[in-house]
Amino acid sequence: MRATTPRAWLVLAIVGLMAVLLAACEADEAEDPEDPDDGPEEADDPEEADDPEEADDPDDPDEADDPDDDPDEEPDEAPAEGGTLEVARSADVDNLDPHLATAFQSREALELIYETLVEFDQDLNVVEGLAEDWEYTDDETLVFHLRDGVEFHDGGALTADDVVATVERLTDPDSGAVAGINFGTIESAEATDDHTVELSLSAADQTLPAAFADANAAIVPEEAIEAETFDDDPNGTGAFEFDEWDPGSVFRLSANDGYWRDGPFVDAVNIRVVPEQSSIAAGLQAGEFDIGVLEDPSIVLTLPEEEVDIHRPDALAYRTLMMNQEREPFDQEEVREAITCAIDREEVLESAALGEGRVTGPFTAPEWQFDPYGGLDCDPPDPDHAMDLLAEAGHEDGFEASAIINSDGYATAVDEGQVLQAQLAEVGIDLELEVLESGVYVDRWIEPDFDVAVALNGGRPDPHNMYARYFGLDGDLNDVATHESEEIDSLIADGLAEDDVEARQDIYREISEQLNADAPWAWLYTGFEYRITQPDVDGFVPFSDGSMRSLRDVSIGQ
Amino acid sequence: MRATHWRFLVRRLVGAVLTLLGVSVVVFVVLRVIPGDEITVMLGTEAAGLTDAQRASLEAYYGLGDPLVVQYFGWLGNVLTGNLGVSLRSGQPVGGLIANALPITVQLAVMATIIGVALGLAFGMLAASRPGGLRDATAQGFGLLGLGTPNFVVGAVLIAVLSTQFGYFPSAGDYVGFFESPAANVGQQIFPAITLGTALAAIVMRTTRGSYLDMWQQDFARTAVGKGVHPQRVRWRHVLHNALIPIVTITGIQFGYLLGGTVVVEEIFSLPGLGRLVLTGIVQRDFAVVQSTVLVIAALFVLVNFLVDLLYALIDPRVKLS
């Protein structure tokens, strides 16, 4: 055999590699005939492109109230049927039991399988769901009238008994149901006939309808509770049926043909786990995904807006700097107020989140947003006033403190910490940053074992469900908030019982101002719940609570 | 088989068992030392709202109440009978999760090794063919670049270029097994394999160059050339053959590392392999998954090392199995 020279070897190796590479590219293209590159061009159709914008308009309640009509409102074409919707997000489902699953990604996936008695519309008003009507017959009785003809995926009919069993599971402290905290006033549930459920309350509670709209309050069949089959056989009334969960990889759903609403318009939904957000962005640009869920503004801003639709509903979750009042000097109101005055929220938003969001006060839901600075002793930022306040509290030379930061919970955390560190340094406060992995952070947060915590707190559409737990004296997170105020506690109780919306707003405005005045935390900003869709995805409606239940209305254009 | 071979086998086997026992203890302890119990991690900040009764019922539900020693020996006993436990999160048997993930990672490691060795050998020989020359400098420059560039950068660049320029994203869809469709499967693995392979290529290149030049200086090579054997024949027959030994060793060790070191690449390219299984397991404090997967990776590492030793003896009969 003649010897080959090294040069020939090199050429061989490179040619071989390139051949494999080319073969791979071609193979994939050949297998994907339904994904033509001309997809983005079709998006130039102005009507289609405008649609999401219109849906964003909060002044257009009709459209949001009745998403069912959406597909019919397209006069030029009927919704295209069929196809598989590929959804990409970075985290996996963590639990198939809708009452135990807390992670956003689980709730959002399970919402497609299970449904609730009532729902939120796009403006976060409570609208009908499995119940077509509900009423408070007196202060302490709430009655739900169920829709007729709704079936679970296994063919069983939805009855009042299922609702009663669900409510009993939700309110049973031993069940571990995470929404239980919102149903504390329910004493008993009773089926008065096949389609009517009567809840007896221990006290007036106007927040229950909103609490029943929560994904964690999904209605499950009575038999599933008895047989505990949530983990291997999810059986709901939703638009999609559970097919398969391949942990860490994909969560597969297929259309429920017997769904009681119009739709769904696609055959299947695959929710894929793509851990790296930049890989999701790349996949969206390559047309591999129909919908992508992103959190990091710096990655979203790299996406070409002319190629994909970027939906930016305001998030309910909010960034805040929590101060531990069990530690000095944060037990002094002047110190906390000084910190609040020293922080430039606009600058935090600009630097950490590239301006993607809005500065916020205590309440973040659309109907409950008041002046973010109302009740504060300064119109921030006001470092001079902050220094005066510090001097008043005996800290004219400043002090040292440390902040815990969640390193892997969300993208902007460390940046927020650094901006806050720089801003507080200007008034003499030396903030040391402790960047911690999620598990450690949560442990320290719960304890609470921190001076201050850079936090992302989840939001709820109803202010009661959001704030009673932190600032009500009996709240389950009151030990973490470390702020005890009789005044706020009694205002929270008033807000719970008040049935007039305007009167409720007055109460929550008062709470908001009082919270700013007490300054237990410095509220910073809310971001966006980014949802990125391909131009040929029709009927997608983004929600502030992150929900993707509009997938039941979505179709994929040709 | 000769007695020395048996002795070698038995010694390696005992060593392997001890190593794996050690790994099992370390993993078990480390997992429980890191702060954040699985319930807290699972519920996140919601865990603050748990009453004692709720926490106790969740612990009972997930079987976390037993003392640690009982948990450890329970786990070990199960592993010995082939039961790797059940994932706390997904409720699925860990054995099944590993069975799904393992082929992906092994294939990735094999492909990366092939790419790494092919490129490394070619560049190494090229560099050694004229030491100190331009070729050498160029090849070494590439080597340095390969060694110095972290995997995640190579991967990110590959994805960025391929998806934005060519609209090609390799790993978004369902993972396709090799026997279902070899072309599609290789298509999904090729970029991650290149990402890992380039780092390996750099190491192989440097080893090849060094070892080749070293052998070229040896008496047997000089003698052969002196006796009139054609230098090309000496180069390929004698020198390369001898130079292969350190290359095989380094490749074997690197292959072992690849099996456990695919975490970053699997994360970037969303390949559902072992690395991702372990990483998600750690983040979620899914003890059963992490413990058993790490044990399997360790066992593979031990196995690969053993095979490398055998290969060693095959290439060079002078190497005794002892």
Tab-separated table of C-alpha atoms in Angstrom, chain A residues 103-343:
chain	number	residue	atom	x	y	z
A	103	ALA	CA	-44.158	26.670	38.751
A	104	PHE	CA	-45.455	29.038	36.070
A	105	GLN	CA	-44.573	26.597	33.309
A	106	SER	CA	-46.621	23.848	34.960
A	107	ARG	CA	-49.613	26.069	35.497
A	108	GLU	CA	-49.482	27.271	31.920
A	109	ALA	CA	-49.287	23.748	30.514
A	110	LEU	CA	-51.956	22.345	32.822
A	111	GLU	CA	-54.303	25.212	31.963
A	112	LEU	CA	-54.617	23.680	28.525
A	113	ILE	CA	-55.765	20.365	30.033
A	114	TYR	CA	-57.830	21.569	32.972
A	115	GLU	CA	-60.239	24.458	33.271
A	116	THR	CA	-61.523	26.630	36.054
A	117	LEU	CA	-65.018	27.721	37.120
A	118	VAL	CA	-64.293	31.244	35.940
A	119	GLU	CA	-61.407	32.814	34.032
A	120	PHE	CA	-59.647	36.109	33.584
A	121	ASP	CA	-60.080	37.946	30.335
A	122	GLN	CA	-57.259	39.910	28.823
A	123	ASP	CA	-57.892	42.842	31.162
A	124	LEU	CA	-57.976	40.445	34.081
A	125	ASN	CA	-61.705	40.799	34.678
A	126	VAL	CA	-63.365	37.631	35.918
A	127	VAL	CA	-65.468	36.088	33.140
A	128	GLU	CA	-67.381	32.834	32.806
A	129	GLY	CA	-65.634	29.515	32.461
A	130	LEU	CA	-67.030	26.148	33.438
A	131	ALA	CA	-69.607	28.139	35.406
A	132	GLU	CA	-71.844	30.217	33.145
A	133	ASP	CA	-73.033	32.329	36.026
A	134	TRP	CA	-72.329	33.024	39.705
A	135	GLU	CA	-73.825	35.183	42.424
A	136	TYR	CA	-73.543	36.059	46.088
A	137	THR	CA	-77.038	35.219	47.345
A	138	ASP	CA	-76.061	36.850	50.622
A	139	ASP	CA	-72.823	38.073	52.200
A	140	GLU	CA	-71.820	34.570	53.161
A	141	THR	CA	-73.167	32.429	50.324
A	142	LEU	CA	-71.682	32.146	46.849
A	143	VAL	CA	-73.513	30.096	44.205
A	144	PHE	CA	-71.999	28.823	40.943
A	145	HIS	CA	-74.209	27.624	38.087
A	146	LEU	CA	-72.370	25.136	35.923
A	147	ARG	CA	-72.497	24.946	32.167
A	148	ASP	CA	-74.418	22.027	30.710
A	149	GLY	CA	-72.894	19.476	28.370
A	150	VAL	CA	-69.252	19.759	29.435
A	151	GLU	CA	-67.315	16.497	29.420
A	152	PHE	CA	-63.980	15.420	30.826
A	153	HIS	CA	-61.508	13.881	28.391
A	154	ASP	CA	-62.543	10.380	29.435
A	155	GLY	CA	-66.141	11.149	28.459
A	156	GLY	CA	-67.521	11.609	31.966
A	157	ALA	CA	-69.884	14.569	32.357
A	158	LEU	CA	-68.903	17.523	34.535
A	159	THR	CA	-71.278	17.698	37.495
A	160	ALA	CA	-71.643	19.696	40.668
A	161	ASP	CA	-70.207	16.730	42.587
A	162	ASP	CA	-66.892	17.176	40.801
A	163	VAL	CA	-66.805	20.835	41.821
A	164	VAL	CA	-67.669	20.011	45.419
A	165	ALA	CA	-64.941	17.353	45.553
A	166	THR	CA	-62.465	19.805	44.026
A	167	VAL	CA	-63.338	22.542	46.523
A	168	GLU	CA	-63.001	20.100	49.384
A	169	ARG	CA	-59.565	19.064	48.150
A	170	LEU	CA	-58.515	22.692	47.728
A	171	THR	CA	-59.550	23.582	51.269
A	172	ASP	CA	-58.169	20.433	52.911
A	173	PRO	CA	-54.946	21.456	54.657
A	174	ASP	CA	-53.579	17.911	54.284
A	175	SER	CA	-53.868	17.904	50.509
A	176	GLY	CA	-51.002	20.369	50.102
A	177	ALA	CA	-53.092	22.346	47.586
A	178	VAL	CA	-51.216	25.592	47.090
A	179	ALA	CA	-54.298	27.696	46.328
A	180	GLY	CA	-55.838	26.714	49.673
A	181	ILE	CA	-54.664	29.989	51.175
A	182	ASN	CA	-57.130	31.858	48.936
A	183	PHE	CA	-60.105	29.832	50.096
A	184	GLY	CA	-59.809	30.325	53.828
A	185	THR	CA	-63.334	31.716	54.138
A	186	ILE	CA	-65.041	28.670	52.601
A	187	GLU	CA	-66.733	26.607	55.304
A	188	SER	CA	-68.502	24.083	53.141
A	189	ALA	CA	-69.490	23.260	49.583
A	190	GLU	CA	-72.730	21.604	48.613
A	191	ALA	CA	-74.264	20.423	45.345
A	192	THR	CA	-77.848	21.644	45.402
A	193	ASP	CA	-78.520	19.999	42.052
A	194	ASP	CA	-76.464	18.524	39.204
A	195	HIS	CA	-75.336	21.910	37.990
A	196	THR	CA	-75.429	24.158	41.038
A	197	VAL	CA	-72.834	24.488	43.775
A	198	GLU	CA	-73.405	26.503	46.903
A	199	LEU	CA	-70.458	27.671	48.983
A	200	SER	CA	-71.038	28.709	52.601
A	201	LEU	CA	-68.556	31.263	53.865
A	202	SER	CA	-67.438	32.174	57.338
A	203	ALA	CA	-67.213	35.860	56.385
A	204	ALA	CA	-67.890	38.134	53.446
A	205	ASP	CA	-65.240	37.493	50.793
A	206	GLN	CA	-65.419	39.281	47.437
A	207	THR	CA	-62.165	37.814	46.191
A	208	LEU	CA	-63.415	34.260	45.711
A	209	PRO	CA	-64.352	34.518	42.024
A	210	ALA	CA	-60.832	35.756	41.236
A	211	ALA	CA	-59.407	32.978	43.387
A	212	PHE	CA	-61.412	30.403	41.420
A	213	ALA	CA	-59.967	31.750	38.176
A	214	ASP	CA	-56.503	30.656	39.290
A	215	ALA	CA	-54.973	27.711	37.424
A	216	ASN	CA	-54.294	26.116	40.800
A	217	ALA	CA	-58.064	25.953	41.386
A	218	ALA	CA	-58.712	23.766	38.328
A	219	ILE	CA	-61.797	21.584	38.431
A	220	VAL	CA	-60.894	17.901	38.470
A	221	PRO	CA	-63.163	14.849	38.346
A	222	GLU	CA	-64.307	13.401	41.651
A	223	GLU	CA	-62.966	9.956	40.697
A	224	ALA	CA	-59.495	11.339	40.071
A	225	ILE	CA	-59.389	12.668	43.626
A	226	GLU	CA	-60.500	9.330	45.045
A	227	ALA	CA	-58.148	7.320	42.845
A	228	GLU	CA	-55.268	9.874	42.928
A	229	THR	CA	-54.587	9.524	39.225
A	230	PHE	CA	-53.288	13.043	38.597
A	231	ASP	CA	-49.724	11.957	37.952
A	232	ASP	CA	-50.302	9.406	35.242
A	233	ASP	CA	-53.702	10.232	33.812
A	234	PRO	CA	-54.534	13.941	33.750
A	235	ASN	CA	-58.230	14.174	32.919
A	236	GLY	CA	-59.692	17.633	32.522
A	237	THR	CA	-62.260	19.468	30.453
A	238	GLY	CA	-59.767	21.626	28.560
A	239	ALA	CA	-59.183	22.086	24.854
A	240	PHE	CA	-56.242	19.697	24.839
A	241	GLU	CA	-55.721	16.180	26.113
A	242	PHE	CA	-52.569	14.991	27.770
A	243	ASP	CA	-50.523	12.684	25.555
A	244	GLU	CA	-47.051	12.310	26.888
A	245	TRP	CA	-44.520	13.976	29.117
A	246	ASP	CA	-40.899	13.309	28.337
A	247	PRO	CA	-39.265	15.147	31.243
A	248	GLY	CA	-36.647	17.671	30.250
A	249	SER	CA	-37.625	17.401	26.633
A	250	VAL	CA	-41.222	17.756	25.546
A	251	PHE	CA	-44.789	17.887	26.878
A	252	ARG	CA	-47.254	16.655	24.262
A	253	LEU	CA	-50.933	17.504	23.993
A	254	SER	CA	-53.479	16.655	21.363
A	255	ALA	CA	-56.764	18.340	20.460
A	256	ASN	CA	-59.847	17.444	22.495
A	257	ASP	CA	-62.384	16.738	19.772
A	258	GLY	CA	-65.291	16.958	22.179
A	259	TYR	CA	-64.347	20.403	23.480
A	260	TRP	CA	-67.375	22.462	24.453
A	261	ARG	CA	-66.181	25.714	22.916
A	262	ASP	CA	-65.209	26.264	19.299
A	263	GLY	CA	-61.785	24.915	18.722
A	264	PRO	CA	-59.120	23.930	19.175
A	265	PHE	CA	-57.909	24.638	15.667
A	266	VAL	CA	-54.629	22.773	15.771
A	267	ASP	CA	-54.220	19.011	16.068
A	268	ALA	CA	-51.534	19.063	18.683
A	269	VAL	CA	-49.340	21.225	20.876
A	270	ASN	CA	-45.768	20.336	21.766
A	271	ILE	CA	-44.310	22.338	24.598
A	272	ARG	CA	-40.565	21.941	24.262
A	273	VAL	CA	-37.945	22.515	26.910
A	274	VAL	CA	-35.095	24.581	25.500
A	275	PRO	CA	-33.012	25.581	28.514
A	276	GLU	CA	-31.022	28.369	26.902
A	277	GLN	CA	-33.108	31.428	26.126
A	278	SER	CA	-30.756	32.381	23.322
A	279	SER	CA	-31.406	28.986	21.769
A	280	ILE	CA	-35.146	29.720	21.870
A	281	ALA	CA	-34.486	33.007	20.108
A	282	ALA	CA	-32.361	31.233	17.515
A	283	GLY	CA	-35.048	28.593	16.992
A	284	LEU	CA	-37.668	31.292	16.515
A	285	GLN	CA	-35.550	32.974	13.877
A	286	ALA	CA	-34.935	29.672	12.165
A	287	GLY	CA	-38.691	29.046	12.122
A	288	GLU	CA	-38.433	25.910	14.261
A	289	PHE	CA	-40.864	27.203	16.885
A	290	ASP	CA	-44.290	28.759	16.397
A	291	ILE	CA	-44.343	30.363	19.820
A	292	GLY	CA	-41.537	31.136	22.224
A	293	VAL	CA	-41.656	32.189	25.863
A	294	LEU	CA	-38.809	34.492	26.819
A	295	GLU	CA	-37.964	36.430	29.953
A	296	ASP	CA	-34.658	38.106	29.260
A	297	PRO	CA	-35.166	41.537	27.634
A	298	SER	CA	-31.606	41.585	26.309
A	299	ILE	CA	-32.365	38.464	24.286
A	300	VAL	CA	-35.810	39.599	23.141
A	301	LEU	CA	-34.326	42.831	21.824
A	302	THR	CA	-32.059	40.876	19.497
A	303	LEU	CA	-35.089	39.478	17.659
A	304	PRO	CA	-35.988	41.166	14.375
A	305	GLU	CA	-39.450	42.658	14.878
A	306	GLU	CA	-40.123	42.506	11.155
A	307	GLU	CA	-39.815	38.721	11.192
A	308	VAL	CA	-41.591	37.689	14.374
A	309	ASP	CA	-44.386	39.202	16.472
A	310	ILE	CA	-43.237	40.222	19.908
A	311	HIS	CA	-46.097	40.450	22.410
A	312	ARG	CA	-45.354	42.496	25.509
A	313	PRO	CA	-48.187	42.316	28.034
A	314	ASP	CA	-47.273	43.985	31.323
A	315	ALA	CA	-46.287	41.381	33.870
A	316	LEU	CA	-48.077	41.174	37.195
A	317	ALA	CA	-44.887	39.995	38.841
A	318	TYR	CA	-42.822	42.866	40.194
A	319	ARG	CA	-39.250	43.612	41.237
A	320	THR	CA	-38.764	44.931	44.685
A	321	LEU	CA	-36.105	45.449	47.303
A	322	MET	CA	-37.343	43.797	50.486
A	323	MET	CA	-35.963	45.106	53.751
A	324	ASN	CA	-35.777	42.944	56.830
A	325	GLN	CA	-37.211	44.950	59.713
A	326	GLU	CA	-35.992	42.434	62.245
A	327	ARG	CA	-32.486	43.669	61.538
A	328	GLU	CA	-30.871	46.974	62.315
A	329	PRO	CA	-30.981	49.549	60.923
A	330	PHE	CA	-33.946	48.494	58.788
A	331	ASP	CA	-36.182	48.556	61.846
A	332	GLN	CA	-36.024	52.364	61.541
A	333	GLU	CA	-38.638	53.790	59.244
A	334	GLU	CA	-36.364	56.734	58.321
A	335	VAL	CA	-33.713	54.352	57.046
A	336	ARG	CA	-36.164	52.440	54.892
A	337	GLU	CA	-37.608	55.649	53.560
A	338	ALA	CA	-34.125	56.968	52.840
A	339	ILE	CA	-33.392	53.883	50.761
A	340	THR	CA	-36.663	54.293	48.882
A	341	CYS	CA	-35.789	57.934	48.182
A	342	ALA	CA	-32.243	57.116	47.127
A	343	ILE	CA	-33.333	54.599	44.522
